């Protein structure tokens, strides 16, 4: 049995290239570059201030993990420990980007009240307020330049004035 030297050299080059690309994607320089671009773009689109602590870009599954994400506008203040975005392998072959899944994990959402009394509301009233605001939020999600197939919310605490609502 004869070993093909060309195949061995090819496998070594491909392995070294894969490891090099993975290390470059996980480098601090690349993460800072991507974070600054994402922060600038999102701040202009959302009319607020956004801060991203760390970004980890993953090759398999193809996506990114944003850690220590903070967003503040005149309407809402959001602090999330983790935002996970999975693009999916099918995006390599498509011209339009489809995000398979976005997971918002372990955070606090504080809705700022505008000209409303700060008395304690019943949970049914809080849910009714959320139901009234949701069509506006959903419209903004639909207007994104990419299509999001799944939006998962895990361990989020919603605060409206003196009222709290936990979303497991």
PDB file of C-alpha atoms in Angstrom:
ATOM      1  CA  UNK A   1       0.000   0.000   0.000  1.00  0.00           C
ATOM      2  CA  UNK A   2       1.456   3.309  -1.116  1.00  0.00           C
ATOM      3  CA  UNK A   3       0.720   6.598   0.697  1.00  0.00           C
ATOM      4  CA  UNK A   4      -0.087   9.503  -1.567  1.00  0.00           C
ATOM      5  CA  UNK A   5       2.182  12.380  -0.500  1.00  0.00           C
ATOM      6  CA  UNK A   6       0.060  14.956  -2.294  1.00  0.00           C
ATOM      7  CA  UNK A   7      -3.020  13.959  -0.252  1.00  0.00           C
ATOM      8  CA  UNK A   8      -1.079  14.187   3.018  1.00  0.00           C
ATOM      9  CA  UNK A   9       0.337  17.621   2.133  1.00  0.00           C
ATOM     10  CA  UNK A  10      -3.132  18.792   1.040  1.00  0.00           C
ATOM     11  CA  UNK A  11      -4.702  17.659   4.332  1.00  0.00           C
ATOM     12  CA  UNK A  12      -1.953  19.383   6.314  1.00  0.00           C
ATOM     13  CA  UNK A  13      -2.425  22.681   4.419  1.00  0.00           C
ATOM     14  CA  UNK A  14      -6.209  22.544   4.834  1.00  0.00           C
ATOM     15  CA  UNK A  15      -5.871  21.763   8.555  1.00  0.00           C
ATOM     16  CA  UNK A  16      -3.411  24.602   9.109  1.00  0.00           C
ATOM     17  CA  UNK A  17      -5.639  26.996   7.162  1.00  0.00           C
ATOM     18  CA  UNK A  18      -8.718  25.985   9.175  1.00  0.00           C
ATOM     19  CA  UNK A  19      -6.933  26.409  12.515  1.00  0.00           C
ATOM     20  CA  UNK A  20      -5.472  29.755  11.390  1.00  0.00           C
ATOM     21  CA  UNK A  21      -8.859  31.132  10.325  1.00  0.00           C
ATOM     22  CA  UNK A  22     -10.436  29.949  13.576  1.00  0.00           C
ATOM     23  CA  UNK A  23      -7.695  31.594  15.656  1.00  0.00           C
ATOM     24  CA  UNK A  24      -7.971  34.821  13.653  1.00  0.00           C
ATOM     25  CA  UNK A  25     -11.742  34.908  14.223  1.00  0.00           C
ATOM     26  CA  UNK A  26     -11.208  34.436  17.963  1.00  0.00           C
ATOM     27  CA  UNK A  27      -8.490  37.100  18.229  1.00  0.00           C
ATOM     28  CA  UNK A  28      -9.024  40.256  20.298  1.00  0.00           C
ATOM     29  CA  UNK A  29      -8.238  42.485  17.291  1.00  0.00           C
ATOM     30  CA  UNK A  30     -10.949  40.920  15.122  1.00  0.00           C
ATOM     31  CA  UNK A  31     -13.483  40.947  17.968  1.00  0.00           C
ATOM     32  CA  UNK A  32     -12.816  44.661  18.619  1.00  0.00           C
ATOM     33  CA  UNK A  33     -13.146  45.460  14.911  1.00  0.00           C
ATOM     34  CA  UNK A  34     -16.454  43.573  14.572  1.00  0.00           C
ATOM     35  CA  UNK A  35     -17.772  45.036  17.837  1.00  0.00           C
ATOM     36  CA  UNK A  36     -17.104  48.605  16.732  1.00  0.00           C
ATOM     37  CA  UNK A  37     -18.814  48.035  13.352  1.00  0.00           C
ATOM     38  CA  UNK A  38     -21.858  46.380  14.937  1.00  0.00           C
ATOM     39  CA  UNK A  39     -22.118  49.059  17.633  1.00  0.00           C
ATOM     40  CA  UNK A  40     -21.950  51.921  15.125  1.00  0.00           C
ATOM     41  CA  UNK A  41     -24.497  50.360  12.766  1.00  0.00           C
ATOM     42  CA  UNK A  42     -26.970  49.350  15.495  1.00  0.00           C
ATOM     43  CA  UNK A  43     -26.745  52.708  17.289  1.00  0.00           C
ATOM     44  CA  UNK A  44     -27.681  54.548  14.099  1.00  0.00           C
ATOM     45  CA  UNK A  45     -30.562  52.167  13.301  1.00  0.00           C
ATOM     46  CA  UNK A  46     -32.029  51.956  16.814  1.00  0.00           C
ATOM     47  CA  UNK A  47     -31.614  55.608  17.859  1.00  0.00           C
ATOM     48  CA  UNK A  48     -29.874  54.738  21.092  1.00  0.00           C
ATOM     49  CA  UNK A  49     -26.577  53.829  22.709  1.00  0.00           C
ATOM     50  CA  UNK A  50     -25.353  50.259  22.549  1.00  0.00           C
ATOM     51  CA  UNK A  51     -22.358  48.628  24.190  1.00  0.00           C
ATOM     52  CA  UNK A  52     -21.051  45.119  23.548  1.00  0.00           C
ATOM     53  CA  UNK A  53     -18.595  43.625  26.028  1.00  0.00           C
ATOM     54  CA  UNK A  54     -17.190  40.615  24.176  1.00  0.00           C
ATOM     55  CA  UNK A  55     -17.804  38.951  20.827  1.00  0.00           C
ATOM     56  CA  UNK A  56     -17.016  35.328  20.102  1.00  0.00           C
ATOM     57  CA  UNK A  57     -17.382  34.234  16.485  1.00  0.00           C
ATOM     58  CA  UNK A  58     -17.987  30.541  15.989  1.00  0.00           C
ATOM     59  CA  UNK A  59     -17.289  28.526  12.870  1.00  0.00           C
ATOM     60  CA  UNK A  60     -19.436  25.508  13.748  1.00  0.00           C
ATOM     61  CA  UNK A  61     -22.301  26.268  14.173  1.00  0.00           C
ATOM     62  CA  UNK A  62     -21.789  29.357  12.059  1.00  0.00           C
ATOM     63  CA  UNK A  63     -22.679  32.340  14.239  1.00  0.00           C
ATOM     64  CA  UNK A  64     -21.592  34.677  16.994  1.00  0.00           C
ATOM     65  CA  UNK A  65     -22.027  35.069  20.704  1.00  0.00           C
ATOM     66  CA  UNK A  66     -22.314  38.618  22.090  1.00  0.00           C
ATOM     67  CA  UNK A  67     -21.686  38.959  25.817  1.00  0.00           C
ATOM     68  CA  UNK A  68     -22.468  41.833  28.192  1.00  0.00           C
ATOM     69  CA  UNK A  69     -24.770  43.698  25.797  1.00  0.00           C
ATOM     70  CA  UNK A  70     -26.288  46.992  26.961  1.00  0.00           C
ATOM     71  CA  UNK A  71     -28.731  49.186  25.044  1.00  0.00           C
ATOM     72  CA  UNK A  72     -30.298  52.443  26.160  1.00  0.00           C
ATOM     73  CA  UNK A  73     -32.759  54.748  24.444  1.00  0.00           C
ATOM     74  CA  UNK A  74     -35.342  57.219  25.650  1.00  0.00           C
ATOM     75  CA  UNK A  75     -37.968  54.432  25.759  1.00  0.00           C
ATOM     76  CA  UNK A  76     -36.160  51.348  27.046  1.00  0.00           C
ATOM     77  CA  UNK A  77     -33.010  50.226  28.828  1.00  0.00           C
ATOM     78  CA  UNK A  78     -31.752  46.671  28.180  1.00  0.00           C
ATOM     79  CA  UNK A  79     -28.933  44.714  29.832  1.00  0.00           C
ATOM     80  CA  UNK A  80     -28.300  41.194  28.528  1.00  0.00           C
ATOM     81  CA  UNK A  81     -25.648  38.746  29.658  1.00  0.00           C
ATOM     82  CA  UNK A  82     -25.728  36.849  26.378  1.00  0.00           C
ATOM     83  CA  UNK A  83     -27.036  37.266  22.829  1.00  0.00           C
ATOM     84  CA  UNK A  84     -26.439  34.212  20.663  1.00  0.00           C
ATOM     85  CA  UNK A  85     -26.873  34.473  16.892  1.00  0.00           C
ATOM     86  CA  UNK A  86     -26.805  31.362  14.685  1.00  0.00           C
ATOM     87  CA  UNK A  87     -26.629  32.057  10.950  1.00  0.00           C
ATOM     88  CA  UNK A  88     -26.749  28.530   9.631  1.00  0.00           C
ATOM     89  CA  UNK A  89     -24.605  26.946   6.983  1.00  0.00           C
ATOM     90  CA  UNK A  90     -27.124  27.650   4.181  1.00  0.00           C
ATOM     91  CA  UNK A  91     -26.144  31.354   4.187  1.00  0.00           C
ATOM     92  CA  UNK A  92     -22.867  30.503   2.474  1.00  0.00           C
ATOM     93  CA  UNK A  93     -24.808  29.637  -0.681  1.00  0.00           C
ATOM     94  CA  UNK A  94     -27.440  32.429  -0.578  1.00  0.00           C
ATOM     95  CA  UNK A  95     -27.297  36.075  -1.537  1.00  0.00           C
ATOM     96  CA  UNK A  96     -29.757  37.172   1.170  1.00  0.00           C
ATOM     97  CA  UNK A  97     -28.858  36.476   4.795  1.00  0.00           C
ATOM     98  CA  UNK A  98     -31.251  34.466   6.957  1.00  0.00           C
ATOM     99  CA  UNK A  99     -30.583  34.189  10.677  1.00  0.00           C
ATOM    100  CA  UNK A 100     -31.728  30.822  11.953  1.00  0.00           C
ATOM    101  CA  UNK A 101     -31.951  31.744  15.610  1.00  0.00           C
ATOM    102  CA  UNK A 102     -31.393  34.661  17.974  1.00  0.00           C
ATOM    103  CA  UNK A 103     -31.346  33.880  21.697  1.00  0.00           C
ATOM    104  CA  UNK A 104     -31.588  36.676  24.256  1.00  0.00           C
ATOM    105  CA  UNK A 105     -30.416  35.304  27.564  1.00  0.00           C
ATOM    106  CA  UNK A 106     -30.346  36.412  31.184  1.00  0.00           C
ATOM    107  CA  UNK A 107     -31.116  40.069  31.205  1.00  0.00           C
ATOM    108  CA  UNK A 108     -33.142  42.979  32.452  1.00  0.00           C
ATOM    109  CA  UNK A 109     -35.433  45.097  30.302  1.00  0.00           C
ATOM    110  CA  UNK A 110     -36.541  48.346  31.912  1.00  0.00           C
ATOM    111  CA  UNK A 111     -39.349  50.137  30.080  1.00  0.00           C
ATOM    112  CA  UNK A 112     -39.292  53.841  30.871  1.00  0.00           C
ATOM    113  CA  UNK A 113     -42.675  55.338  31.551  1.00  0.00           C
ATOM    114  CA  UNK A 114     -43.664  58.528  29.755  1.00  0.00           C
ATOM    115  CA  UNK A 115     -46.202  60.679  31.629  1.00  0.00           C
ATOM    116  CA  UNK A 116     -47.721  57.709  33.415  1.00  0.00           C
ATOM    117  CA  UNK A 117     -48.279  57.464  37.145  1.00  0.00           C
ATOM    118  CA  UNK A 118     -45.922  55.083  38.886  1.00  0.00           C
ATOM    119  CA  UNK A 119     -48.526  53.220  40.941  1.00  0.00           C
ATOM    120  CA  UNK A 120     -48.292  49.461  41.058  1.00  0.00           C
ATOM    121  CA  UNK A 121     -50.250  47.879  38.242  1.00  0.00           C
ATOM    122  CA  UNK A 122     -51.767  44.442  38.200  1.00  0.00           C
ATOM    123  CA  UNK A 123     -49.959  41.810  36.165  1.00  0.00           C
ATOM    124  CA  UNK A 124     -52.874  41.696  33.738  1.00  0.00           C
ATOM    125  CA  UNK A 125     -52.455  45.437  33.075  1.00  0.00           C
ATOM    126  CA  UNK A 126     -48.706  44.992  32.494  1.00  0.00           C
ATOM    127  CA  UNK A 127     -49.412  42.197  30.016  1.00  0.00           C
ATOM    128  CA  UNK A 128     -52.040  44.363  28.323  1.00  0.00           C
ATOM    129  CA  UNK A 129     -49.485  47.194  27.993  1.00  0.00           C
ATOM    130  CA  UNK A 130     -46.973  44.734  26.552  1.00  0.00           C
ATOM    131  CA  UNK A 131     -49.613  43.432  24.134  1.00  0.00           C
ATOM    132  CA  UNK A 132     -50.265  46.993  22.948  1.00  0.00           C
ATOM    133  CA  UNK A 133     -46.558  47.716  22.417  1.00  0.00           C
ATOM    134  CA  UNK A 134     -45.708  44.359  20.765  1.00  0.00           C
ATOM    135  CA  UNK A 135     -47.013  45.249  17.238  1.00  0.00           C
ATOM    136  CA  UNK A 136     -44.543  48.167  17.120  1.00  0.00           C
ATOM    137  CA  UNK A 137     -41.674  45.915  18.264  1.00  0.00           C
ATOM    138  CA  UNK A 138     -42.663  43.185  15.790  1.00  0.00           C
ATOM    139  CA  UNK A 139     -42.791  45.721  12.950  1.00  0.00           C
ATOM    140  CA  UNK A 140     -39.219  46.772  13.775  1.00  0.00           C
ATOM    141  CA  UNK A 141     -38.119  43.102  13.761  1.00  0.00           C
ATOM    142  CA  UNK A 142     -39.774  42.604  10.349  1.00  0.00           C
ATOM    143  CA  UNK A 143     -38.037  45.712   8.968  1.00  0.00           C
ATOM    144  CA  UNK A 144     -34.553  44.368   9.731  1.00  0.00           C
ATOM    145  CA  UNK A 145     -32.329  43.938   6.655  1.00  0.00           C
ATOM    146  CA  UNK A 146     -32.067  40.221   7.469  1.00  0.00           C
ATOM    147  CA  UNK A 147     -34.798  37.679   8.160  1.00  0.00           C
ATOM    148  CA  UNK A 148     -34.849  36.219  11.679  1.00  0.00           C
ATOM    149  CA  UNK A 149     -36.510  32.791  11.792  1.00  0.00           C
ATOM    150  CA  UNK A 150     -36.532  32.157  15.575  1.00  0.00           C
ATOM    151  CA  UNK A 151     -36.340  34.623  18.453  1.00  0.00           C
ATOM    152  CA  UNK A 152     -35.838  32.908  21.822  1.00  0.00           C
ATOM    153  CA  UNK A 153     -36.067  34.754  25.135  1.00  0.00           C
ATOM    154  CA  UNK A 154     -34.534  33.072  28.196  1.00  0.00           C
ATOM    155  CA  UNK A 155     -34.522  34.372  31.788  1.00  0.00           C
ATOM    156  CA  UNK A 156     -35.463  37.977  31.063  1.00  0.00           C
ATOM    157  CA  UNK A 157     -36.813  40.248  33.801  1.00  0.00           C
ATOM    158  CA  UNK A 158     -39.147  42.961  32.457  1.00  0.00           C
ATOM    159  CA  UNK A 159     -39.517  46.085  34.627  1.00  0.00           C
ATOM    160  CA  UNK A 160     -42.249  48.662  34.078  1.00  0.00           C
ATOM    161  CA  UNK A 161     -42.147  51.337  36.783  1.00  0.00           C
ATOM    162  CA  UNK A 162     -42.398  49.507  40.111  1.00  0.00           C
ATOM    163  CA  UNK A 163     -43.657  46.300  38.458  1.00  0.00           C
ATOM    164  CA  UNK A 164     -41.577  43.244  37.523  1.00  0.00           C
ATOM    165  CA  UNK A 165     -42.386  40.391  35.168  1.00  0.00           C
ATOM    166  CA  UNK A 166     -40.047  37.421  34.741  1.00  0.00           C
ATOM    167  CA  UNK A 167     -39.946  35.599  31.409  1.00  0.00           C
ATOM    168  CA  UNK A 168     -38.398  32.141  31.987  1.00  0.00           C
TER     169      UNK A 168
END
